[in-house]
Short mmCIF file of C-alpha atoms in Angstrom, two decimals:
data_model
loop_
_atom_site.label_atom_id
_atom_site.label_comp_id
_atom_site.label_asym_id
_atom_site.label_seq_id
_atom_site.Cartn_x
_atom_site.Cartn_y
_atom_site.Cartn_z
CA MET A 189 -64.42 28.86 30.63
CA ALA A 190 -64.43 32.43 29.90
CA LEU A 191 -62.46 32.99 32.88
CA LEU A 192 -60.37 30.26 32.30
CA MET A 193 -58.97 31.42 29.26
CA ILE A 194 -58.74 35.24 30.47
CA THR A 195 -56.45 34.23 34.02
CA ASP A 196 -54.13 31.74 31.25
CA PHE A 197 -54.14 34.74 29.35
CA ILE A 198 -52.73 37.50 31.82
CA GLY A 199 -50.79 34.32 33.06
CA HIS A 200 -48.69 34.35 30.39
CA PHE A 201 -47.73 38.21 30.51
CA HIS A 202 -45.54 37.17 33.66
CA PRO A 203 -42.39 36.25 31.49
CA VAL A 204 -42.92 39.38 30.08
CA LEU A 205 -43.66 41.75 32.97
CA VAL A 206 -40.73 40.23 35.53
CA HIS A 207 -37.89 41.76 33.93
CA LEU A 208 -39.26 45.25 35.18
CA PRO A 209 -39.22 44.65 38.23
CA ILE A 210 -35.74 42.91 38.55
CA GLY A 211 -33.92 45.72 36.46
CA MET A 212 -35.72 48.76 38.53
CA LEU A 213 -34.81 47.01 41.76
CA LEU A 214 -31.76 46.47 40.73
CA LEU A 215 -31.09 49.75 39.42
CA ALA A 216 -31.83 51.19 42.57
CA LEU A 217 -29.34 49.21 44.32
CA LEU A 218 -26.72 50.89 42.07
CA MET A 219 -27.67 53.88 42.70
CA GLN A 220 -28.16 53.52 46.62
CA ALA A 221 -24.65 51.32 46.32
CA LEU A 222 -23.10 54.72 44.23
CA SER A 223 -24.94 57.99 45.93
CA VAL A 224 -22.47 57.13 48.80
CA GLN A 225 -19.62 59.23 46.62
CA GLU A 226 -20.40 62.89 46.44
CA LYS A 227 -20.39 63.05 42.67
CA TYR A 228 -22.66 61.05 42.62
CA VAL A 229 -25.06 62.45 45.54
CA SER A 230 -27.40 63.86 42.53
CA LEU A 231 -28.53 60.51 42.24
CA GLN A 232 -30.19 60.29 45.66
CA SER A 233 -33.38 61.67 44.54
CA ALA A 234 -34.18 58.94 41.40
CA ILE A 235 -33.64 56.18 44.21
CA PRO A 236 -37.17 56.33 45.77
CA VAL A 237 -38.38 56.65 42.11
CA ALA A 238 -37.12 53.29 41.41
CA TYR A 239 -37.46 51.75 44.39
CA LEU A 240 -41.38 52.23 43.64
CA ALA A 241 -41.55 50.72 39.85
CA GLY A 242 -39.87 48.08 41.22
CA PHE A 243 -42.23 47.50 43.90
CA ILE A 244 -45.38 48.13 41.50
CA GLY A 245 -43.78 45.98 38.83
CA ALA A 246 -43.28 43.41 41.51
CA ILE A 247 -46.81 43.32 42.43
CA MET A 248 -47.94 43.00 38.51
CA SER A 249 -45.26 39.98 38.44
CA CYS A 250 -46.66 38.13 41.55
CA ILE A 251 -50.39 38.18 40.04
CA THR A 252 -49.84 37.21 36.79
CA GLY A 253 -46.94 35.01 38.31
CA TRP A 254 -49.81 33.00 40.63
CA LEU A 255 -52.11 32.98 37.74
CA LEU A 256 -49.49 31.05 34.89
CA ALA A 257 -48.80 28.57 38.25
CA SER A 258 -52.46 27.72 37.95
CA LYS A 259 -52.37 25.53 35.59
CA GLY A 260 -50.13 23.27 37.14
CA GLU A 261 -47.29 22.23 34.91
CA TYR A 262 -44.48 22.94 37.33
CA ASP A 263 -42.47 20.90 39.97
CA GLU A 264 -44.29 22.18 43.59
CA THR A 265 -41.45 22.42 45.73
CA THR A 266 -39.40 24.92 43.83
CA LEU A 267 -43.19 26.68 42.14
CA ASP A 268 -43.69 27.41 46.30
CA LEU A 269 -40.02 29.03 46.78
CA HIS A 270 -40.04 30.61 43.69
CA ARG A 271 -43.37 32.09 44.92
CA TRP A 272 -42.49 33.63 48.32
CA MET A 273 -39.51 34.52 46.80
CA GLY A 274 -41.46 36.52 44.53
CA ILE A 275 -43.55 37.94 46.94
CA GLY A 276 -40.57 38.53 49.45
CA VAL A 277 -39.07 40.71 46.80
CA ALA A 278 -42.34 42.94 46.07
CA VAL A 279 -42.22 43.11 50.08
CA ILE A 280 -38.70 44.24 50.77
CA SER A 281 -38.72 46.97 47.76
CA ALA A 282 -41.88 48.34 49.65
CA SER A 283 -40.31 48.30 52.44
CA GLY A 284 -36.51 49.97 51.01
CA TYR A 285 -38.63 52.39 49.64
CA PHE A 286 -40.70 53.40 52.97
CA PHE A 287 -37.42 53.44 55.04
CA LEU A 288 -35.83 56.11 52.77
CA TYR A 289 -38.67 58.40 53.66
CA GLN A 290 -37.99 57.40 57.46
CA LYS A 291 -34.37 58.59 56.67
CA ASN A 292 -33.08 55.21 58.77
CA SER A 293 -29.72 54.33 56.52
CA LEU A 294 -29.48 51.19 59.05
CA LEU A 295 -32.32 49.95 57.59
CA VAL A 296 -31.86 51.02 54.23
CA LYS A 297 -28.72 49.22 53.95
CA ILE A 298 -29.88 46.12 55.38
CA SER A 299 -33.33 46.10 53.23
CA ALA A 300 -31.26 46.94 50.26
CA LEU A 301 -28.50 44.02 50.87
CA LEU A 302 -31.94 41.05 51.55
CA LEU A 303 -33.66 42.59 48.08
CA PHE A 304 -30.43 42.09 46.57
CA VAL A 305 -30.16 38.44 47.69
CA LEU A 306 -33.71 37.76 47.32
CA ILE A 307 -34.24 39.09 43.77
CA THR A 308 -31.30 36.27 43.23
CA ILE A 309 -32.99 33.50 44.72
CA THR A 310 -35.80 34.32 42.64
CA GLY A 311 -34.54 34.54 39.63
CA HIS A 312 -32.35 31.08 40.39
CA LEU A 313 -35.46 30.17 40.95
CA GLY A 314 -37.51 31.27 37.94
CA GLY A 315 -34.83 29.84 36.09
CA THR A 316 -35.13 26.06 36.79
CA LEU A 317 -39.18 26.45 36.42
CA THR A 318 -37.95 27.56 32.80
CA HIS A 319 -35.03 25.96 31.64
CA GLY A 320 -34.68 23.31 34.09
CA GLU A 321 -32.46 22.31 37.15
CA GLY A 322 -28.96 24.07 37.47
CA TYR A 323 -29.90 27.01 34.84
CA LEU A 324 -27.28 29.35 36.05
CA THR A 325 -25.39 26.89 38.37
CA ASN A 326 -24.30 24.48 35.33
CA VAL A 327 -22.67 27.72 34.24
CA ILE A 328 -20.60 28.42 37.33
CA SER A 329 -19.54 24.48 37.49
CA GLY A 330 -18.58 24.75 33.68
CA SER A 331 -21.20 22.03 33.32
CA THR A 332 -23.98 22.83 30.09
CA LYS A 333 -26.58 21.22 29.51
CA ASP A 334 -25.49 19.73 26.33
CA SER A 335 -23.15 17.78 28.25
CA LEU A 336 -26.56 16.75 30.68
CA PHE A 337 -27.50 14.60 27.28
CA THR A 338 -24.70 12.27 26.56
CA PRO A 339 -26.13 9.89 24.43
CA LYS A 340 -25.65 5.99 25.78
CA ILE A 341 -22.99 4.34 24.10
CA ILE A 342 -24.87 1.23 22.46
CA THR A 343 -22.20 -1.57 21.12
CA ASN A 344 -24.54 -4.01 20.63
CA ALA A 345 -28.46 -2.61 19.94
CA GLN A 346 -29.26 -6.24 19.54
CA GLU A 347 -29.09 -6.59 23.26
CA ALA A 348 -30.09 -3.39 24.35
CA LEU A 349 -33.17 -2.55 26.17
CA VAL A 350 -35.82 -1.20 23.67
CA TYR A 351 -37.05 1.60 25.87
CA THR A 352 -34.20 1.80 28.75
CA ASP A 353 -31.75 2.41 26.16
CA ILE A 354 -33.15 3.40 23.07
CA ILE A 355 -36.19 5.80 23.79
CA GLN A 356 -35.66 6.90 26.46
CA PRO A 357 -32.57 8.93 26.41
CA VAL A 358 -34.21 10.41 23.07
CA LEU A 359 -37.23 11.30 24.95
CA GLN A 360 -34.85 12.86 27.76
CA GLN A 361 -32.87 15.04 25.58
CA LYS A 362 -35.84 16.36 23.66
CA CYS A 363 -39.16 15.85 26.03
CA TYR A 364 -38.02 16.36 29.31
CA ASN A 365 -37.25 19.68 29.25
CA CYS A 366 -40.95 20.66 29.49
CA HIS A 367 -42.31 17.08 30.68
CA SER A 368 -40.02 15.91 33.15
CA GLN A 369 -40.71 16.31 37.53
CA LYS A 370 -39.41 19.44 37.15
CA LYS A 371 -42.31 20.82 34.37
CA GLN A 372 -45.45 18.94 32.96
CA LYS A 373 -46.83 21.41 30.17
CA GLY A 374 -50.18 19.97 29.95
CA GLY A 375 -49.89 17.88 32.41
CA LEU A 376 -47.84 15.72 31.06
CA ARG A 377 -44.47 13.75 32.45
CA LEU A 378 -42.63 11.46 30.19
CA ASP A 379 -39.93 10.48 32.73
CA ALA A 380 -41.14 7.23 34.30
CA GLU A 381 -43.02 4.73 32.72
CA ASP A 382 -46.64 5.22 34.61
CA TRP A 383 -46.43 8.55 34.06
CA ILE A 384 -46.06 7.70 30.17
CA LEU A 385 -49.54 5.58 30.55
CA LYS A 386 -51.25 8.00 32.49
CA GLY A 387 -51.08 10.79 30.09
CA GLY A 388 -51.85 14.17 30.35
CA LYS A 389 -54.44 16.75 31.06
CA ASP A 390 -56.24 16.07 27.38
CA GLY A 391 -55.98 12.18 28.04
CA LEU A 392 -53.33 9.46 26.62
CA ILE A 393 -50.91 9.88 24.17
CA VAL A 394 -49.94 6.44 23.49
CA LYS A 395 -51.97 3.89 22.03
CA ALA A 396 -49.85 0.39 22.15
CA GLY A 397 -49.95 -0.76 18.54
CA ASN A 398 -51.36 2.06 17.06
CA PRO A 399 -48.37 5.54 16.56
CA GLU A 400 -50.49 6.98 13.75
CA SER A 401 -53.40 7.28 16.37
CA SER A 402 -50.77 8.48 19.69
CA ASP A 403 -50.52 11.91 20.53
CA LEU A 404 -46.83 11.76 21.46
CA TYR A 405 -45.81 10.78 18.13
CA LYS A 406 -48.74 12.13 16.03
CA ARG A 407 -46.85 15.98 17.63
CA VAL A 408 -43.52 14.55 16.46
CA ILE A 409 -44.70 14.15 12.77
CA LEU A 410 -46.42 17.49 12.49
CA ASP A 411 -45.49 20.27 10.28
CA PRO A 412 -42.84 22.93 12.78
CA LEU A 413 -44.54 25.25 12.33
CA GLU A 414 -47.60 24.26 13.19
CA GLU A 415 -48.60 25.53 16.99
CA LYS A 416 -48.82 21.61 18.30
CA HIS A 417 -45.79 20.59 16.95
CA MET A 418 -43.41 18.91 18.90
CA PRO A 419 -40.77 19.74 20.57
CA PRO A 420 -41.68 23.89 20.34
CA LYS A 421 -40.32 25.56 17.67
CA GLY A 422 -36.48 26.60 18.27
CA LYS A 423 -35.60 23.65 20.98
CA PRO A 424 -34.00 20.07 19.62
CA GLN A 425 -36.16 18.33 17.22
CA ILE A 426 -36.42 14.68 16.78
CA THR A 427 -34.30 13.68 14.22
CA GLU A 428 -35.61 11.11 11.16
CA GLN A 429 -33.90 8.10 12.88
CA GLU A 430 -35.16 8.71 15.76
CA ARG A 431 -38.59 9.02 15.11
CA VAL A 432 -38.38 5.91 12.91
CA LEU A 433 -37.64 4.22 16.28
CA LEU A 434 -40.16 6.05 17.98
CA HIS A 435 -42.53 4.44 15.77
CA TRP A 436 -41.33 0.83 15.85
CA TRP A 437 -41.67 1.09 20.22
CA ILE A 438 -44.97 2.38 20.40
CA ALA A 439 -46.02 -0.42 17.43
CA SER A 440 -44.80 -2.83 18.50
CA GLY A 441 -46.63 -2.95 21.94
CA LEU A 442 -44.97 -0.03 24.21
CA THR A 443 -42.42 -2.45 25.49
CA PHE A 444 -40.58 -1.42 28.67
CA GLU A 445 -38.69 -4.40 29.55
CA LYS A 446 -37.72 -6.33 26.03
CA GLU A 447 -34.65 -5.97 24.26
CA ALA A 448 -34.49 -4.87 20.65
CA LYS A 449 -33.88 -8.83 19.03
CA GLU A 450 -36.92 -9.74 20.78
CA LEU A 451 -39.37 -7.12 18.32
CA GLU A 452 -39.85 -7.79 14.63
CA GLN A 453 -37.87 -5.91 12.86
CA PRO A 454 -38.38 -4.12 9.52
CA ALA A 455 -35.14 -3.69 6.92
CA ALA A 456 -35.11 0.22 8.47
CA ILE A 457 -35.26 -0.86 12.11
CA LYS A 458 -32.42 -2.82 11.28
CA THR A 459 -30.30 0.10 10.34
CA ALA A 460 -32.06 2.36 12.71
CA LEU A 461 -30.40 0.57 15.23
CA ALA A 462 -27.24 -0.73 14.01
CA SER A 463 -26.87 3.04 13.14
CA LEU A 464 -26.68 3.40 17.30
CA GLU A 465 -23.49 1.28 17.34
CA LYS A 466 -21.55 3.50 14.80
CA ARG A 467 -20.43 6.19 17.17
CA VAL A 468 -18.73 3.42 19.21
CA LEU A 469 -16.05 2.91 16.31
CA ASP A 470 -15.18 6.97 16.74
CA HIS A 471 -15.36 7.45 20.27
CA SER A 472 -15.12 4.75 22.34
CA MET A 473 -12.69 2.80 20.86
CA ASN A 474 -10.34 5.08 19.68
CA VAL A 475 -10.06 3.20 16.48
CA THR A 476 -7.76 5.38 13.69
CA LEU A 477 -9.44 4.48 9.84
CA PRO A 478 -7.23 4.78 6.88
CA SER A 479 -5.93 8.10 6.17
CA GLU A 480 -6.04 7.19 2.26
CA PRO A 481 -9.83 7.00 -0.06
CA VAL A 482 -11.00 3.89 -0.90
CA GLU A 483 -13.75 3.10 -4.41
CA LYS A 484 -16.97 2.51 -3.44
CA ALA A 485 -18.05 -0.72 -2.49
CA SER A 486 -20.09 -2.59 -5.49
CA GLU A 487 -24.25 -2.15 -4.95
CA GLU A 488 -24.96 -5.49 -5.83
CA VAL A 489 -22.93 -6.84 -3.01
CA LEU A 490 -24.04 -4.42 -1.08
CA SER A 491 -27.26 -5.64 -1.87
CA ASN A 492 -27.00 -9.39 -1.14
CA LEU A 493 -25.61 -8.86 2.20
CA HIS A 494 -28.15 -6.87 3.44
CA LYS A 495 -30.36 -9.71 1.87
CA ALA A 496 -28.77 -12.04 4.00
CA GLY A 497 -29.60 -10.44 7.02
CA ILE A 498 -26.22 -8.33 7.77
CA THR A 499 -26.02 -4.27 8.61
CA ILE A 500 -23.24 -2.71 6.49
CA LEU A 501 -22.91 0.97 7.02
CA PRO A 502 -21.11 3.64 5.87
CA VAL A 503 -18.59 4.53 8.97
CA ALA A 504 -18.90 8.28 8.55
CA ILE A 505 -20.81 10.49 6.05
CA ASN A 506 -19.31 10.67 2.62
CA SER A 507 -16.96 7.70 3.39
CA ASN A 508 -16.84 4.33 1.66
CA TYR A 509 -15.25 2.48 4.50
CA LEU A 510 -17.69 0.23 5.66
CA THR A 511 -19.02 -1.56 8.97
CA ALA A 512 -20.71 -4.60 8.66
CA ASN A 513 -22.84 -6.33 11.96
CA LEU A 514 -24.01 -10.63 11.55
CA VAL A 515 -25.60 -10.36 14.98
CA SER A 516 -28.51 -10.84 13.39
CA VAL A 517 -27.37 -13.63 11.11
CA PRO A 518 -28.22 -17.64 11.69
CA HIS A 519 -26.06 -19.49 9.68
CA PHE A 520 -22.51 -18.34 8.07
CA THR A 521 -22.66 -19.60 4.82
CA LYS A 522 -20.26 -19.66 2.08
CA GLU A 523 -22.21 -17.16 0.12
CA ILE A 524 -22.13 -14.80 3.24
CA GLU A 525 -18.03 -15.47 3.17
CA GLU A 526 -18.03 -14.89 -0.42
CA GLN A 527 -19.70 -11.37 -0.29
CA LEU A 528 -17.64 -10.15 2.52
CA VAL A 529 -14.37 -11.04 0.99
CA LYS A 530 -15.54 -8.68 -1.61
CA VAL A 531 -15.84 -5.84 0.19
CA LYS A 532 -12.53 -6.21 2.19
CA LYS A 533 -11.22 -3.55 1.24
CA GLN A 534 -13.74 -0.96 2.62
CA LEU A 535 -14.49 -3.01 5.35
CA ILE A 536 -12.68 -1.38 8.73
CA TRP A 537 -15.00 -2.94 11.54
CA LEU A 538 -16.82 -6.60 11.29
CA LYS A 539 -18.99 -7.95 14.10
CA MET A 540 -19.79 -11.51 14.19
CA PRO A 541 -20.75 -12.53 17.68
CA ASN A 542 -22.11 -16.45 17.90
CA CYS A 543 -21.01 -17.64 14.84
CA LYS A 544 -19.83 -20.72 13.64
CA LEU A 545 -16.88 -21.00 11.38
CA SER A 546 -15.01 -23.44 10.01
CA ASP A 547 -10.87 -23.06 9.32
CA SER A 548 -10.82 -22.20 6.11
CA SER A 549 -13.29 -19.43 6.96
CA TRP A 550 -11.73 -17.64 9.27
CA GLN A 551 -8.96 -18.22 6.42
CA LYS A 552 -10.86 -16.21 4.39
CA ILE A 553 -11.78 -13.34 7.65
CA GLY A 554 -8.00 -12.98 7.49
CA THR A 555 -7.84 -11.24 3.86
CA CYS A 556 -9.79 -8.78 4.83
CA ASN A 557 -6.61 -6.90 6.00
CA GLN A 558 -8.33 -3.18 6.80
CA LEU A 559 -9.94 -4.18 10.02
CA ARG A 560 -9.30 -2.36 12.43
CA LYS A 561 -11.80 -3.61 14.90
CA LEU A 562 -13.15 -7.62 14.97
CA SER A 563 -15.74 -8.86 17.73
CA ILE A 564 -15.90 -12.23 17.37
CA GLU A 565 -17.16 -13.08 21.08
CA HIS A 566 -18.94 -16.48 22.01
CA SER A 567 -17.75 -17.37 18.59
CA ILE A 568 -16.28 -20.87 17.24
CA ILE A 569 -12.87 -20.27 16.48
CA SER A 570 -9.93 -22.79 17.34
CA ASP A 571 -6.41 -22.07 17.38
CA LYS A 572 -5.66 -22.60 13.89
CA GLY A 573 -8.22 -20.77 12.95
CA LEU A 574 -7.15 -18.03 15.10
CA SER A 575 -3.84 -18.26 13.35
CA TYR A 576 -5.01 -16.73 10.15
CA LEU A 577 -5.46 -13.33 11.80
CA SER A 578 -2.21 -12.39 12.14
CA SER A 579 -2.02 -11.22 9.10
CA LEU A 580 -4.68 -8.46 9.92
CA THR A 581 -1.66 -5.92 10.36
CA HIS A 582 -3.65 -2.74 11.21
CA LEU A 583 -6.09 -4.79 14.09
CA GLN A 584 -6.46 -2.36 16.84
CA PHE A 585 -9.31 -3.69 19.05
CA LEU A 586 -10.08 -8.31 18.85
CA ASN A 587 -12.83 -9.37 21.78
CA LEU A 588 -12.33 -13.00 22.13
CA VAL A 589 -14.72 -12.97 25.09
CA ASP A 590 -15.79 -17.16 25.32
CA THR A 591 -13.86 -18.75 22.35
CA LYS A 592 -11.61 -21.14 24.42
CA ILE A 593 -8.73 -19.84 22.51
CA SER A 594 -5.06 -20.58 23.68
CA THR A 595 -2.46 -18.24 25.42
CA LYS A 596 0.45 -20.47 22.79
CA VAL A 597 -1.55 -19.25 19.41
CA LEU A 598 -2.86 -15.72 20.96
CA LEU A 599 1.05 -14.73 20.95
CA GLN A 600 1.40 -15.46 17.63
CA LEU A 601 -0.39 -12.51 17.33
CA LYS A 602 1.55 -10.42 18.75
CA ASN A 603 3.40 -8.85 15.25
CA LEU A 604 -0.37 -6.61 15.18
CA GLN A 605 2.12 -3.81 17.13
CA GLU A 606 -1.34 -1.31 16.45
CA LEU A 607 -3.88 -3.57 18.96
CA THR A 608 -4.81 -1.68 21.67
CA GLN A 609 -7.20 -3.37 23.16
CA ILE A 610 -7.86 -7.45 23.54
CA TYR A 611 -10.39 -9.22 25.43
CA ILE A 612 -9.98 -12.68 26.88
CA GLY A 613 -12.18 -13.26 29.09
CA GLN A 614 -14.34 -16.73 29.71
CA THR A 615 -11.20 -18.12 27.11
CA ASN A 616 -8.35 -21.12 28.12
CA VAL A 617 -5.82 -18.30 28.88
CA LEU A 618 -4.46 -18.77 32.15
CA LYS A 619 -4.46 -16.57 34.56
CA GLY A 620 -0.13 -16.82 35.15
CA ASP A 621 -0.13 -16.10 31.32
CA PHE A 622 -1.34 -12.97 31.64
CA GLU A 623 1.70 -11.39 32.28
CA ARG A 624 3.31 -13.11 28.67
CA LEU A 625 0.63 -11.41 27.18
CA GLN A 626 1.24 -8.15 28.62
CA LYS A 627 4.90 -8.03 27.14
CA ALA A 628 4.01 -9.72 23.58
CA PHE A 629 1.64 -6.60 23.37
CA PRO A 630 2.68 -3.56 24.82
CA LYS A 631 0.38 -0.85 23.88
CA ALA A 632 -2.53 -3.04 24.80
CA LYS A 633 -4.96 -3.02 27.43
CA ILE A 634 -5.99 -6.47 27.93
CA ASP A 635 -8.78 -7.53 30.25
CA SER A 636 -9.09 -10.55 31.70
CA GLY A 637 -13.00 -10.84 32.95
CA GLY A 638 -11.95 -10.71 36.03
CA TYR A 639 -8.32 -11.57 36.62
CA SER A 640 -5.64 -10.09 39.09
CA VAL A 641 -3.43 -8.36 36.64
CA ILE A 642 -0.08 -9.55 37.94
CA THR A 643 2.89 -7.06 38.75
CA LEU A 644 5.49 -7.15 36.03
CA SER A 645 8.90 -7.46 37.81
CA THR A 646 9.46 -4.48 35.90
CA ASP A 647 6.55 -2.43 38.03
CA THR A 648 8.94 -2.95 41.16
CA GLN A 649 12.53 -1.88 42.30
CA LEU A 650 14.85 -3.82 44.87
CA VAL A 651 16.55 -1.47 46.91
CA LYS A 652 19.46 -3.02 48.49
CA MET A 653 20.51 -1.18 52.26
CA PRO A 654 24.18 -1.56 52.99
CA ALA A 655 24.93 -4.05 55.62
CA VAL A 656 25.35 -2.15 59.50
CA LYS A 657 28.56 -2.56 60.90
CA LYS A 658 28.40 -4.11 64.70
#
C-alpha cells in the first residue's frame, strides 16, 4: 500500500516534468536550424547542452508517465501510442546528441526532423488523453469543445426518454472528460448503461431509488471546495435544474428506457422538464418576441394554473411574457379556459396537445392575440373552431397535426401573414391542395407530413424555340 502511494505520488509529477523536454528539445532544434547562418554560428556550442537536458527530461517524463498510466484511467490504445512515442522522443534525442559529436551532418538532420515529428505526435496524444479527443485538431478545423456538447432540442419533455434525452446529455457535457472511453478516472466510465451500473474501482456509484446513498449524486452536492466534489473545480458545473433531474432519475429507479410521462413528477420536476422546452421558442422555431413590455401576470392566476397541472413559465429571465404547457392536463375545463384568458396579454406560446375543446372554447383561445406559437396537435377542433384562430394576427408557428381540419377553413387563416411554419400532417388537407396553401401562405414553410411538394407554375419557365424552316 505504501509503495502504491509512493508510485502514485511520483506519477503525478508527469504533467509538470513533461514540459521540460519539449521546451529544451524544441530549443535545440531551433538553434540547430539557425546555426547554419554565419551570424548565429555561435549557437552551435549550446546545441549539445540543450539536447542533453532534453534527453534527461524525456527520461524523467517517461518514468513518471509510466507510473501515472498504471492507475488505468486512460484509453489503452491512445495511451500505448503516447507511451511509445514518448520513449521514441527520448531515444532520438539521445541519438541526436550522439550524432552531433560524430560530426555526421546527414544523420543530425534526419534525427532532428524525426524528433520534431515525434514531439508533435506525442504532444497531440497527451492532449487527447488529458482533454479528450480532438483537443488540438478541433482548433485547426474551427470546431470547439463547446460545439461538441450542443444541448438536445426537446420539443415535448413529457415524451422525452429520461436517460437518453435528459440525463445523458448532462453526463456528456459535465462528466465525459474524465469518465468515458478516452479516460476512466477512478476506473469509472459514465458513457453507457452497463458502465454506469458497474461503477468504478471503489464500487457502485448509483443505487436505484436512493440518490442520497449514491456516490454519483453525493459528489455533485458536495461543497465545491471539497476535493471529492464533482465536476472538479474549474470545470463546467452541474446546474440546479440538472441536479434536480439527476436526483429524480436515480430516485425513480435508474430507468434507461422510460419516457418522462411514465414517471411520477413532483411540481419541481414538472417545472424543470418544461424549462427544457423553452429554448425551442428562441432557437428552434425562430419566434420573434414582442418588443413592447407587458405588466406581470396575476400571481393568483398563475397559482391557479399551476394547481390545474399547467406548467407556465416566463419565456426569459426578467420577462413577463409566458409559455403555457397543458401536456399533463387530463381534461380541459371551463376553469382552465377562464384562467388562461386572464393571462392572454402575457401568453406567447400555448402548447395544448390531445385537448378536446368545444367551439366556444376555441373562440376564447382566439382572443389570446399575443400568441406567437400554438401547438394543438392531436386535439379535437372543428373547422368552425379553427376559424376563430384568424384573430391571432401575430401567430408565427401553428401545429395542426392530426386535427382533421380541411383546406377550405385553413385558407381562412391566410390573413395571418406572420405565419412562418405550419404543420398539417394527418389532416383532411388533400395532396392536391398543397399548391393553393403555399400561395395563400407565401412566407410559411408548410410541413405536410410526407406529401410530395407540388412544383408551382411560377417555378418553371417554358422556352419556345422558333420553328425551323425547311
